[in-house]
Amino acid sequence: MVLFIVGNGFDLALGLKTSYRDFVEWYIKQIKRPEDQRISNFKNNIKNDIGANINSWADLEIKLGEYTNLYKKDEADDFLFIYRDMKEKLNEYIKNQESMVDLSDSDAIVDALSQFLLGFYREFPTNTRNLLVNTLEKRQANIQYNFVTFNYTQTLEDCLNLLPTPFGERGNYTDTLGSVLHLHGEIDKAPLIGVDSDSQILNDAFRSDKRIMRALVKPLMNKEMQENVEIKAHTLINASNVICLFGTSLGDSDISWWVKIGEWLKASASRRLIVFWYSAEPLSTLHYDIKLTEEDNVRMHFIKKAGFTESESAQVANRIIVHIYTNILDMKLIPDEALQNVEA
C-alpha cells in the first residue's frame, strides 16, 4: 500500500494562495470599525513576527501556543475571543480561495495527477528508481493508494475524483484509489488550528483550562470529536509499504505524526519514506554535491523531528528518499485573472 501524506504545498502547487503569509496579510487588513483592541493587539503580534519567526503554518500554530503567555490567568476569555476570530477569518479566506478552483480541463488534471501518482519516482537516481520499480510496478499484488491530508480544502479529492476506475492496471493486478482522510478537519467542518500537545502552550494556567485545551490542542480535539480520525490515520500508516510526504513543512505543531512515521519506518527494513521538499530555486545540475547536501539536510531534518537516536538514524537514513523539486505538478487550477480580482 502507498500512502500520500499531503500538506499545504499541494494547494500551493495548484495555484491557491494559501501560505501563512497570504492569509496573515489578508487577515490584518480585515478591520471592522471600530476594531476590538484585543484583535488589534493580536494582529500587531503576528505582524511583528512575520518573516523573522514565522515561515510556515506550523510556525504560526506554535506561535499561538507561545502567545498564550501574553495573557494573565483570568484572561482566557480574551485569548479565546481573538483565537476564534482568527479561525473564522481563516475559514472564510480558505473557502474563498477554494471557490476559485477551475476543474474544467479535466483531461489535463487526469494526465498530470496520474503521471505523478503512478510515476513519482521516475526522476529519481537510477538505483533508487529501480528499487521503487521493483517495490511498486513489479509488485505481484494489487496496490491501493491512500491519502491523509492536513489541508481543510477539498481540492485533493476533487482532483482524485476525476481519475478513472480502475486507476492502474499491471497485468493481472489492478491498483485502486482509497479515500482522503482529513486530519485537521475541513472548511466549515471543525477546522483545527493549534498545537500538537499541551507542552506547547506556554501559559501554565491555560493548560488547566479545558476550553483552551479543546481549542488549541489538535490531537485532543480529534479525540473528543469521536470520529476516530487519528486511529484511522495510524491504521493507514501501519499498513503502508511506502509513505510519501508532499507539501508538508515537518513542523513542530504536528510533531507526533513525524514520530509516528519514524516508528513505522524503524519497524521494517523493506519500508521506504519519500520526502518531497519544495525549493523556490532549481538546484544546480552542474554541482551535484549541492543537491546531495540539500537532500542530507532534509533527511536530517526529518530524523530530528522523528526523535531518532544516533544508532537508529544510521539504520534508517538510507530508507529516507528525499526529492527536492521546484515544479512537480503542472496543474494550476486558479486562473490568474481570478487571483487578480481578489487582490484588487
CSV table of C-alpha atoms in Angstrom, one decimal:
chain,number,residue,atom,x,y,z
A,1,MET,CA,0.0,0.0,0.0
A,2,VAL,CA,1.2,3.5,-0.8
A,3,LEU,CA,0.2,6.4,1.4
A,4,PHE,CA,0.5,10.1,0.5
A,5,ILE,CA,0.5,12.5,3.4
A,6,VAL,CA,-0.3,15.9,1.9
A,7,GLY,CA,0.2,19.4,3.3
A,8,ASN,CA,-0.4,22.9,2.1
A,9,GLY,CA,2.2,22.6,-0.6
A,10,PHE,CA,-0.3,20.6,-2.7
A,11,ASP,CA,-2.8,23.5,-2.7
A,12,LEU,CA,0.1,26.0,-3.4
A,13,ALA,CA,1.1,23.8,-6.4
A,14,LEU,CA,-2.4,24.1,-7.7
A,15,GLY,CA,-2.2,27.9,-7.6
A,16,LEU,CA,-4.2,28.6,-4.4
A,17,LYS,CA,-2.7,31.4,-2.3
A,18,THR,CA,-2.9,29.5,1.0
A,19,SER,CA,0.5,30.2,2.5
A,20,TYR,CA,0.6,31.5,6.1
A,21,ARG,CA,1.8,34.9,4.7
A,22,ASP,CA,-1.0,35.1,2.2
A,23,PHE,CA,-3.6,34.6,4.9
A,24,VAL,CA,-2.0,36.8,7.5
A,25,GLU,CA,-1.5,39.7,5.2
A,26,TRP,CA,-5.2,39.4,4.2
A,27,TYR,CA,-6.3,38.9,7.9
A,28,ILE,CA,-4.5,42.0,9.1
A,29,LYS,CA,-6.5,44.1,6.6
A,30,GLN,CA,-9.9,42.8,7.7
A,31,ILE,CA,-10.9,45.6,10.0
A,32,LYS,CA,-14.4,46.3,11.3
A,33,ARG,CA,-14.5,49.9,12.6
A,34,PRO,CA,-14.1,50.3,15.5
A,35,GLU,CA,-11.9,47.2,15.8
A,36,ASP,CA,-11.7,45.5,19.2
A,37,GLN,CA,-8.4,46.3,20.9
A,38,ARG,CA,-7.8,42.6,21.7
A,39,ILE,CA,-7.8,41.8,18.0
A,40,SER,CA,-5.7,44.8,17.1
A,41,ASN,CA,-3.0,43.7,19.6
A,42,PHE,CA,-3.1,40.2,18.3
A,43,LYS,CA,-2.6,41.4,14.7
A,44,ASN,CA,0.3,43.5,15.8
A,45,ASN,CA,1.9,40.5,17.4
A,46,ILE,CA,1.6,38.5,14.2
A,47,LYS,CA,2.7,41.4,12.0
A,48,ASN,CA,5.9,41.8,14.1
A,49,ASP,CA,6.6,38.1,13.8
A,50,ILE,CA,6.2,37.7,10.0
A,51,GLY,CA,9.4,36.9,8.3
A,52,ALA,CA,11.7,36.6,11.2
A,53,ASN,CA,9.9,34.0,13.2
A,54,ILE,CA,7.1,32.6,11.1
A,55,ASN,CA,7.9,30.7,8.0
A,56,SER,CA,5.0,28.2,7.7
A,57,TRP,CA,1.6,27.3,9.1
A,58,ALA,CA,3.3,25.1,11.7
A,59,ASP,CA,5.3,28.1,12.9
A,60,LEU,CA,2.1,30.1,13.2
A,61,GLU,CA,0.5,27.3,15.2
A,62,ILE,CA,3.4,27.1,17.6
A,63,LYS,CA,3.2,30.9,18.0
A,64,LEU,CA,-0.4,30.6,19.1
A,65,GLY,CA,0.9,28.4,22.0
A,66,GLU,CA,3.5,31.0,22.7
A,67,TYR,CA,1.1,33.9,22.6
A,68,THR,CA,-0.9,32.4,25.5
A,69,ASN,CA,1.9,33.7,27.7
A,70,LEU,CA,0.9,37.2,26.9
A,71,TYR,CA,-2.3,36.7,28.8
A,72,LYS,CA,-3.0,36.6,32.6
A,73,LYS,CA,-4.6,33.6,34.2
A,74,ASP,CA,-8.0,35.2,34.2
A,75,GLU,CA,-7.8,36.4,30.6
A,76,ALA,CA,-8.6,33.0,28.9
A,77,ASP,CA,-11.8,34.5,27.5
A,78,ASP,CA,-9.8,37.2,25.8
A,79,PHE,CA,-7.4,34.7,24.2
A,80,LEU,CA,-10.4,32.6,23.0
A,81,PHE,CA,-12.0,35.7,21.6
A,82,ILE,CA,-9.0,36.5,19.4
A,83,TYR,CA,-8.4,32.8,18.5
A,84,ARG,CA,-11.9,32.3,17.4
A,85,ASP,CA,-11.9,35.5,15.4
A,86,MET,CA,-8.8,34.4,13.5
A,87,LYS,CA,-10.2,30.9,13.0
A,88,GLU,CA,-13.4,32.3,11.5
A,89,LYS,CA,-11.4,34.6,9.2
A,90,LEU,CA,-9.1,31.6,8.2
A,91,ASN,CA,-12.2,29.6,7.3
A,92,GLU,CA,-13.5,32.4,5.2
A,93,TYR,CA,-10.2,33.0,3.4
A,94,ILE,CA,-9.6,29.4,2.6
A,95,LYS,CA,-13.2,28.9,1.4
A,96,ASN,CA,-12.8,31.9,-0.9
A,97,GLN,CA,-9.6,30.5,-2.3
A,98,GLU,CA,-11.1,27.1,-3.0
A,99,SER,CA,-14.2,28.7,-4.7
A,100,MET,CA,-11.9,29.9,-7.5
A,101,VAL,CA,-10.6,26.4,-8.4
A,102,ASP,CA,-11.3,25.6,-12.0
A,103,LEU,CA,-11.6,21.9,-12.8
A,104,SER,CA,-12.9,22.3,-16.3
A,105,ASP,CA,-9.8,21.0,-18.0
A,106,SER,CA,-10.3,17.5,-16.6
A,107,ASP,CA,-8.1,15.8,-19.2
A,108,ALA,CA,-5.1,17.8,-18.2
A,109,ILE,CA,-5.7,17.2,-14.5
A,110,VAL,CA,-6.1,13.5,-15.0
A,111,ASP,CA,-2.9,13.3,-17.1
A,112,ALA,CA,-0.8,15.3,-14.6
A,113,LEU,CA,-2.1,13.6,-11.4
A,114,SER,CA,-1.9,10.1,-12.9
A,115,GLN,CA,1.7,10.7,-14.0
A,116,PHE,CA,2.6,11.9,-10.6
A,117,LEU,CA,0.9,9.2,-8.5
A,118,LEU,CA,2.0,6.3,-10.8
A,119,GLY,CA,5.4,7.6,-11.6
A,120,PHE,CA,6.5,9.9,-8.8
A,121,TYR,CA,9.9,8.2,-8.7
A,122,ARG,CA,10.7,8.3,-12.4
A,123,GLU,CA,13.1,11.3,-12.0
A,124,PHE,CA,15.0,9.6,-9.0
A,125,PRO,CA,18.6,8.4,-9.5
A,126,THR,CA,18.7,5.0,-11.3
A,127,ASN,CA,19.3,2.8,-8.3
A,128,THR,CA,16.6,4.4,-6.2
A,129,ARG,CA,14.2,4.4,-9.2
A,130,ASN,CA,14.9,0.7,-9.8
A,131,LEU,CA,14.3,-0.1,-6.2
A,132,LEU,CA,10.8,1.5,-6.3
A,133,VAL,CA,10.0,-0.1,-9.7
A,134,ASN,CA,10.6,-3.4,-8.0
A,135,THR,CA,8.5,-2.3,-5.0
A,136,LEU,CA,5.6,-0.9,-7.0
A,137,GLU,CA,5.5,-1.7,-10.7
A,138,LYS,CA,6.6,-5.3,-10.3
A,139,ARG,CA,4.7,-6.0,-7.1
A,140,GLN,CA,2.6,-9.1,-7.5
A,141,ALA,CA,-0.4,-7.8,-5.7
A,142,ASN,CA,-3.0,-5.1,-6.0
A,143,ILE,CA,-1.8,-1.7,-4.7
A,144,GLN,CA,-4.1,0.8,-3.0
A,145,TYR,CA,-3.1,4.4,-3.0
A,146,ASN,CA,-4.4,6.2,0.2
A,147,PHE,CA,-4.3,9.8,1.2
A,148,VAL,CA,-4.1,11.7,4.5
A,149,THR,CA,-4.3,15.5,4.3
A,150,PHE,CA,-3.5,18.3,6.7
A,151,ASN,CA,-5.5,20.6,4.5
A,152,TYR,CA,-9.0,22.0,5.0
A,153,THR,CA,-9.8,22.1,1.3
A,154,GLN,CA,-11.5,19.5,-0.9
A,155,THR,CA,-9.0,20.1,-3.8
A,156,LEU,CA,-7.3,16.8,-3.4
A,157,GLU,CA,-10.4,14.7,-3.5
A,158,ASP,CA,-11.9,16.9,-6.3
A,159,CYS,CA,-8.9,16.1,-8.4
A,160,LEU,CA,-8.8,12.4,-7.5
A,161,ASN,CA,-12.5,12.0,-8.3
A,162,LEU,CA,-11.6,12.8,-11.9
A,163,LEU,CA,-9.3,9.8,-12.2
A,164,PRO,CA,-10.5,6.6,-13.9
A,165,THR,CA,-11.6,3.5,-12.2
A,166,PRO,CA,-9.7,1.2,-12.1
A,167,PHE,CA,-6.8,3.5,-11.5
A,168,GLY,CA,-3.9,1.4,-12.8
A,169,GLU,CA,-3.6,-2.0,-14.3
A,170,ARG,CA,-0.4,-4.0,-14.2
A,171,GLY,CA,-1.0,-7.3,-16.0
A,172,ASN,CA,-3.3,-9.4,-13.7
A,173,TYR,CA,-3.2,-6.7,-11.0
A,174,THR,CA,-5.5,-3.7,-10.5
A,175,ASP,CA,-4.5,-0.7,-8.5
A,176,THR,CA,-7.1,1.4,-6.7
A,177,LEU,CA,-7.5,4.8,-5.0
A,178,GLY,CA,-8.5,4.9,-1.4
A,179,SER,CA,-10.4,7.7,0.3
A,180,VAL,CA,-9.0,11.0,1.6
A,181,LEU,CA,-8.7,11.4,5.4
A,182,HIS,CA,-8.7,15.0,6.7
A,183,LEU,CA,-6.6,15.1,9.9
A,184,HIS,CA,-7.3,18.7,10.7
A,185,GLY,CA,-10.9,19.0,9.7
A,186,GLU,CA,-12.4,20.7,6.7
A,187,ILE,CA,-13.8,24.1,5.7
A,188,ASP,CA,-17.0,24.7,7.7
A,189,LYS,CA,-16.4,21.4,9.5
A,190,ALA,CA,-14.4,21.9,12.6
A,191,PRO,CA,-11.1,23.0,11.0
A,192,LEU,CA,-8.3,22.6,13.6
A,193,ILE,CA,-5.5,25.1,14.1
A,194,GLY,CA,-3.3,24.9,17.1
A,195,VAL,CA,-0.5,22.9,18.7
A,196,ASP,CA,0.4,19.2,19.0
A,197,SER,CA,0.5,18.9,22.8
A,198,ASP,CA,-0.2,20.9,26.0
A,199,SER,CA,3.6,21.3,26.4
A,200,GLN,CA,3.5,23.8,23.5
A,201,ILE,CA,1.1,26.1,25.5
A,202,LEU,CA,3.4,28.3,27.4
A,203,ASN,CA,0.8,29.7,29.8
A,204,ASP,CA,0.8,27.2,32.7
A,205,ALA,CA,-2.6,28.4,33.9
A,206,PHE,CA,-4.2,27.9,30.4
A,207,ARG,CA,-3.2,24.2,30.5
A,208,SER,CA,-5.7,23.5,33.2
A,209,ASP,CA,-8.5,25.4,31.3
A,210,LYS,CA,-10.5,22.7,29.4
A,211,ARG,CA,-11.8,25.3,26.9
A,212,ILE,CA,-8.2,26.4,25.9
A,213,MET,CA,-7.1,22.8,25.6
A,214,ARG,CA,-10.1,21.9,23.4
A,215,ALA,CA,-9.5,24.8,21.2
A,216,LEU,CA,-5.7,24.6,20.8
A,217,VAL,CA,-4.5,21.0,21.2
A,218,LYS,CA,-5.3,19.3,17.9
A,219,PRO,CA,-4.9,15.6,19.0
A,220,LEU,CA,-7.2,16.3,22.0
A,221,MET,CA,-9.9,17.8,19.8
A,222,ASN,CA,-9.7,15.0,17.3
A,223,LYS,CA,-10.2,12.5,20.2
A,224,GLU,CA,-13.1,14.4,21.7
A,225,MET,CA,-14.9,14.7,18.3
A,226,GLN,CA,-15.1,10.9,18.4
A,227,GLU,CA,-14.6,10.4,14.7
A,228,ASN,CA,-11.6,8.1,15.2
A,229,VAL,CA,-9.6,10.2,12.7
A,230,GLU,CA,-6.2,9.6,14.4
A,231,ILE,CA,-6.9,5.9,14.7
A,232,LYS,CA,-7.8,5.7,11.0
A,233,ALA,CA,-4.6,7.5,10.1
A,234,HIS,CA,-2.5,5.2,12.3
A,235,THR,CA,-4.1,2.2,10.6
A,236,LEU,CA,-3.2,3.6,7.1
A,237,ILE,CA,0.4,4.4,8.2
A,238,ASN,CA,0.9,0.9,9.7
A,239,ALA,CA,-0.5,-0.8,6.6
A,240,SER,CA,1.7,1.0,4.1
A,241,ASN,CA,4.9,-0.1,2.4
A,242,VAL,CA,5.7,3.3,1.0
A,243,ILE,CA,4.8,6.7,2.5
A,244,CYS,CA,5.2,9.9,0.6
A,245,LEU,CA,5.3,13.3,2.3
A,246,PHE,CA,4.3,16.0,-0.1
A,247,GLY,CA,3.9,19.7,0.7
A,248,THR,CA,4.5,19.4,4.5
A,249,SER,CA,6.9,21.6,6.4
A,250,LEU,CA,7.6,18.9,9.1
A,251,GLY,CA,6.8,21.5,11.7
A,252,ASP,CA,6.5,21.0,15.5
A,253,SER,CA,2.8,21.6,15.6
A,254,ASP,CA,2.4,18.1,14.1
A,255,ILE,CA,5.4,16.5,15.6
A,256,SER,CA,3.6,13.5,17.0
A,257,TRP,CA,2.9,12.5,13.3
A,258,TRP,CA,6.6,12.6,12.4
A,259,VAL,CA,7.4,10.5,15.4
A,260,LYS,CA,4.7,8.0,14.4
A,261,ILE,CA,6.1,7.8,10.8
A,262,GLY,CA,9.5,7.3,12.3
A,263,GLU,CA,8.3,4.4,14.3
A,264,TRP,CA,6.7,2.9,11.2
A,265,LEU,CA,10.0,3.3,9.3
A,266,LYS,CA,12.0,1.6,12.0
A,267,ALA,CA,9.7,-1.4,12.2
A,268,SER,CA,10.7,-2.9,8.8
A,269,ALA,CA,13.7,-2.7,6.6
A,270,SER,CA,11.5,-3.0,3.5
A,271,ARG,CA,9.7,0.2,4.1
A,272,ARG,CA,10.6,3.5,2.3
A,273,LEU,CA,9.8,7.1,3.2
A,274,ILE,CA,9.9,9.6,0.4
A,275,VAL,CA,10.0,13.3,1.3
A,276,PHE,CA,9.2,15.7,-1.5
A,277,TRP,CA,10.7,19.0,-0.5
A,278,TYR,CA,10.0,22.3,-2.2
A,279,SER,CA,12.8,24.7,-3.3
A,280,ALA,CA,11.8,28.0,-4.8
A,281,GLU,CA,15.0,28.0,-6.9
A,282,PRO,CA,16.1,24.9,-9.0
A,283,LEU,CA,19.2,23.2,-7.7
A,284,SER,CA,22.2,23.3,-9.9
A,285,THR,CA,22.6,20.4,-12.3
A,286,LEU,CA,26.3,21.4,-12.7
A,287,HIS,CA,27.2,21.0,-9.0
A,288,TYR,CA,25.6,17.7,-7.9
A,289,ASP,CA,27.3,17.9,-4.5
A,290,ILE,CA,25.0,20.8,-3.6
A,291,LYS,CA,21.9,18.7,-4.4
A,292,LEU,CA,23.3,15.8,-2.2
A,293,THR,CA,23.9,18.2,0.7
A,294,GLU,CA,20.4,19.7,0.5
A,295,GLU,CA,19.0,16.2,0.5
A,296,ASP,CA,21.0,15.3,3.5
A,297,ASN,CA,19.8,18.4,5.3
A,298,VAL,CA,16.1,17.5,4.7
A,299,ARG,CA,16.8,13.9,5.7
A,300,MET,CA,18.4,15.0,9.0
A,301,HIS,CA,15.5,17.4,9.5
A,302,PHE,CA,13.1,14.6,9.5
A,303,ILE,CA,15.3,12.4,11.6
A,304,LYS,CA,15.5,15.1,14.2
A,305,LYS,CA,11.7,15.6,14.2
A,306,ALA,CA,11.1,11.8,14.5
A,307,GLY,CA,13.3,11.7,17.5
A,308,PHE,CA,15.7,9.0,16.3
A,309,THR,CA,18.8,8.1,18.3
A,310,GLU,CA,22.1,8.2,16.6
A,311,SER,CA,22.1,4.4,16.1
A,312,GLU,CA,18.5,4.5,14.8
A,313,SER,CA,19.5,7.3,12.4
A,314,ALA,CA,22.3,5.1,10.9
A,315,GLN,CA,19.8,2.3,10.4
A,316,VAL,CA,17.1,4.2,8.6
A,317,ALA,CA,18.9,7.0,6.8
A,318,ASN,CA,19.2,5.1,3.6
A,319,ARG,CA,15.5,4.3,3.6
A,320,ILE,CA,14.6,8.0,3.6
A,321,ILE,CA,14.5,9.2,0.0
A,322,VAL,CA,14.5,13.0,-0.5
A,323,HIS,CA,13.4,14.6,-3.7
A,324,ILE,CA,13.8,18.3,-3.9
A,325,TYR,CA,11.5,19.9,-6.5
A,326,THR,CA,10.6,23.3,-7.9
A,327,ASN,CA,7.6,22.3,-10.1
A,328,ILE,CA,6.3,18.8,-9.9
A,329,LEU,CA,2.6,19.1,-10.6
A,330,ASP,CA,1.7,21.0,-13.7
A,331,MET,CA,-1.9,21.6,-12.6
A,332,LYS,CA,-2.5,25.3,-11.9
A,333,LEU,CA,-6.3,25.4,-11.2
A,334,ILE,CA,-6.9,29.1,-10.4
A,335,PRO,CA,-6.8,31.5,-13.4
A,336,ASP,CA,-4.5,34.5,-13.0
A,337,GLU,CA,-7.5,36.9,-13.5
A,338,ALA,CA,-9.3,35.3,-10.6
A,339,LEU,CA,-6.4,36.0,-8.2
A,340,GLN,CA,-6.0,39.5,-9.6
A,341,ASN,CA,-9.7,40.2,-8.9
A,342,VAL,CA,-9.2,39.1,-5.3
A,343,GLU,CA,-6.0,41.2,-4.9
A,344,ALA,CA,-7.5,44.3,-6.5
